[in-house]
Amino acid sequence: LEMRDLPAAETHAKEAMTVFEKLGDKQQQAQCLFVRGEVARLETRNADASAHYAAAVKLVPAHAAAQLGLARVALAQDG
């Protein structure tokens, strides 16, 4: 994300998600979903961003960054 190579960030997050699912690491799965949410938000795909953030929060309810992502998307939609 820092390099703004959003397609690569999305690809890496998907690949990492597969690994962390196999390991059963919910914290890292939530982080992958958060990254995908950030990519979607930066690409102004707000519905996708919300879905990724919500999935992260469902896995790890205390995932503060995903909670903030949901708030950012809601604010952006309200204009």
C-alpha positions as a printed NumPy array, in Angstrom:
array([[  0.   ,   0.   ,   0.   ],
       [  2.82 ,   2.387,   0.792],
       [  4.078,   2.136,  -2.771],
       [  0.533,   2.731,  -4.069],
       [  0.759,  -0.438,  -6.149],
       [ -2.821,  -1.35 ,  -5.336],
       [ -3.145,  -4.351,  -7.646],
       [ -0.009,  -5.909,  -6.137],
       [ -1.241,  -5.206,  -2.604],
       [ -4.54 ,  -6.905,  -3.417],
       [ -2.755,  -9.927,  -4.887],
       [ -0.411, -10.271,  -1.911],
       [ -3.287,  -9.953,   0.558],
       [ -5.229, -12.702,  -1.228],
       [ -2.183, -14.987,  -1.27 ],
       [ -1.433, -14.329,   2.395],
       [ -5.072, -14.963,   3.292],
       [ -4.816, -18.462,   1.853],
       [ -1.771, -19.2  ,   4.007],
       [ -3.295, -17.784,   7.187],
       [ -6.553, -19.668,   6.628],
       [ -4.585, -22.919,   6.497],
       [ -2.76 , -21.93 ,   9.683],
       [ -5.976, -20.896,  11.399],
       [ -4.536, -17.476,  12.274],
       [ -7.616, -15.27 ,  12.57 ],
       [ -5.665, -12.141,  13.52 ],
       [ -3.629, -12.281,  10.319],
       [ -6.696, -13.215,   8.262],
       [ -8.375, -10.086,   9.598],
       [ -5.306,  -8.051,   8.669],
       [ -5.445,  -9.401,   5.109],
       [ -9.099,  -8.434,   4.893],
       [ -8.248,  -4.996,   6.231],
       [ -5.588,  -4.532,   3.537],
       [ -8.095,  -5.571,   0.881],
       [-10.52 ,  -3.055,   2.369],
       [ -7.911,  -0.328,   2.161],
       [ -7.213,  -1.163,  -1.477],
       [-10.916,  -1.056,  -2.293],
       [-11.385,   2.233,  -0.403],
       [ -8.463,   3.846,  -2.219],
       [ -9.987,   2.685,  -5.506],
       [-13.343,   4.176,  -4.362],
       [-15.017,   0.755,  -4.364],
       [-16.848,   1.552,  -1.157],
       [-19.168,  -1.469,  -1.122],
       [-16.198,  -3.82 ,  -1.478],
       [-14.255,  -1.891,   1.153],
       [-17.131,  -2.143,   3.626],
       [-17.484,  -5.863,   2.984],
       [-13.775,  -6.496,   3.618],
       [-13.691,  -4.347,   6.752],
       [-16.843,  -6.008,   8.103],
       [-15.379,  -9.463,   7.471],
       [-12.231,  -8.454,   9.362],
       [-14.296,  -7.23 ,  12.316],
       [-16.339, -10.414,  12.261],
       [-13.126, -12.457,  12.601],
       [-11.535, -10.151,  15.168],
       [-14.1  ,  -7.808,  16.756],
       [-11.348,  -5.673,  18.32 ],
       [ -9.627,  -4.973,  14.972],
       [ -9.553,  -1.194,  15.416],
       [ -8.182,  -0.402,  11.955],
       [-11.039,  -2.275,  10.276],
       [-13.547,  -0.507,  12.544],
       [-12.049,   2.822,  11.483],
       [-12.189,   1.719,   7.861],
       [-15.92 ,   1.111,   8.199],
       [-16.303,   4.609,   9.643],
       [-14.247,   6.163,   6.823],
       [-16.396,   4.516,   4.186],
       [-19.599,   5.583,   5.94 ],
       [-18.36 ,   9.182,   6.114],
       [-17.328,   9.131,   2.461],
       [-20.764,   7.894,   1.437],
       [-22.522,  10.557,   3.503],
       [-20.356,  13.133,   1.775]])
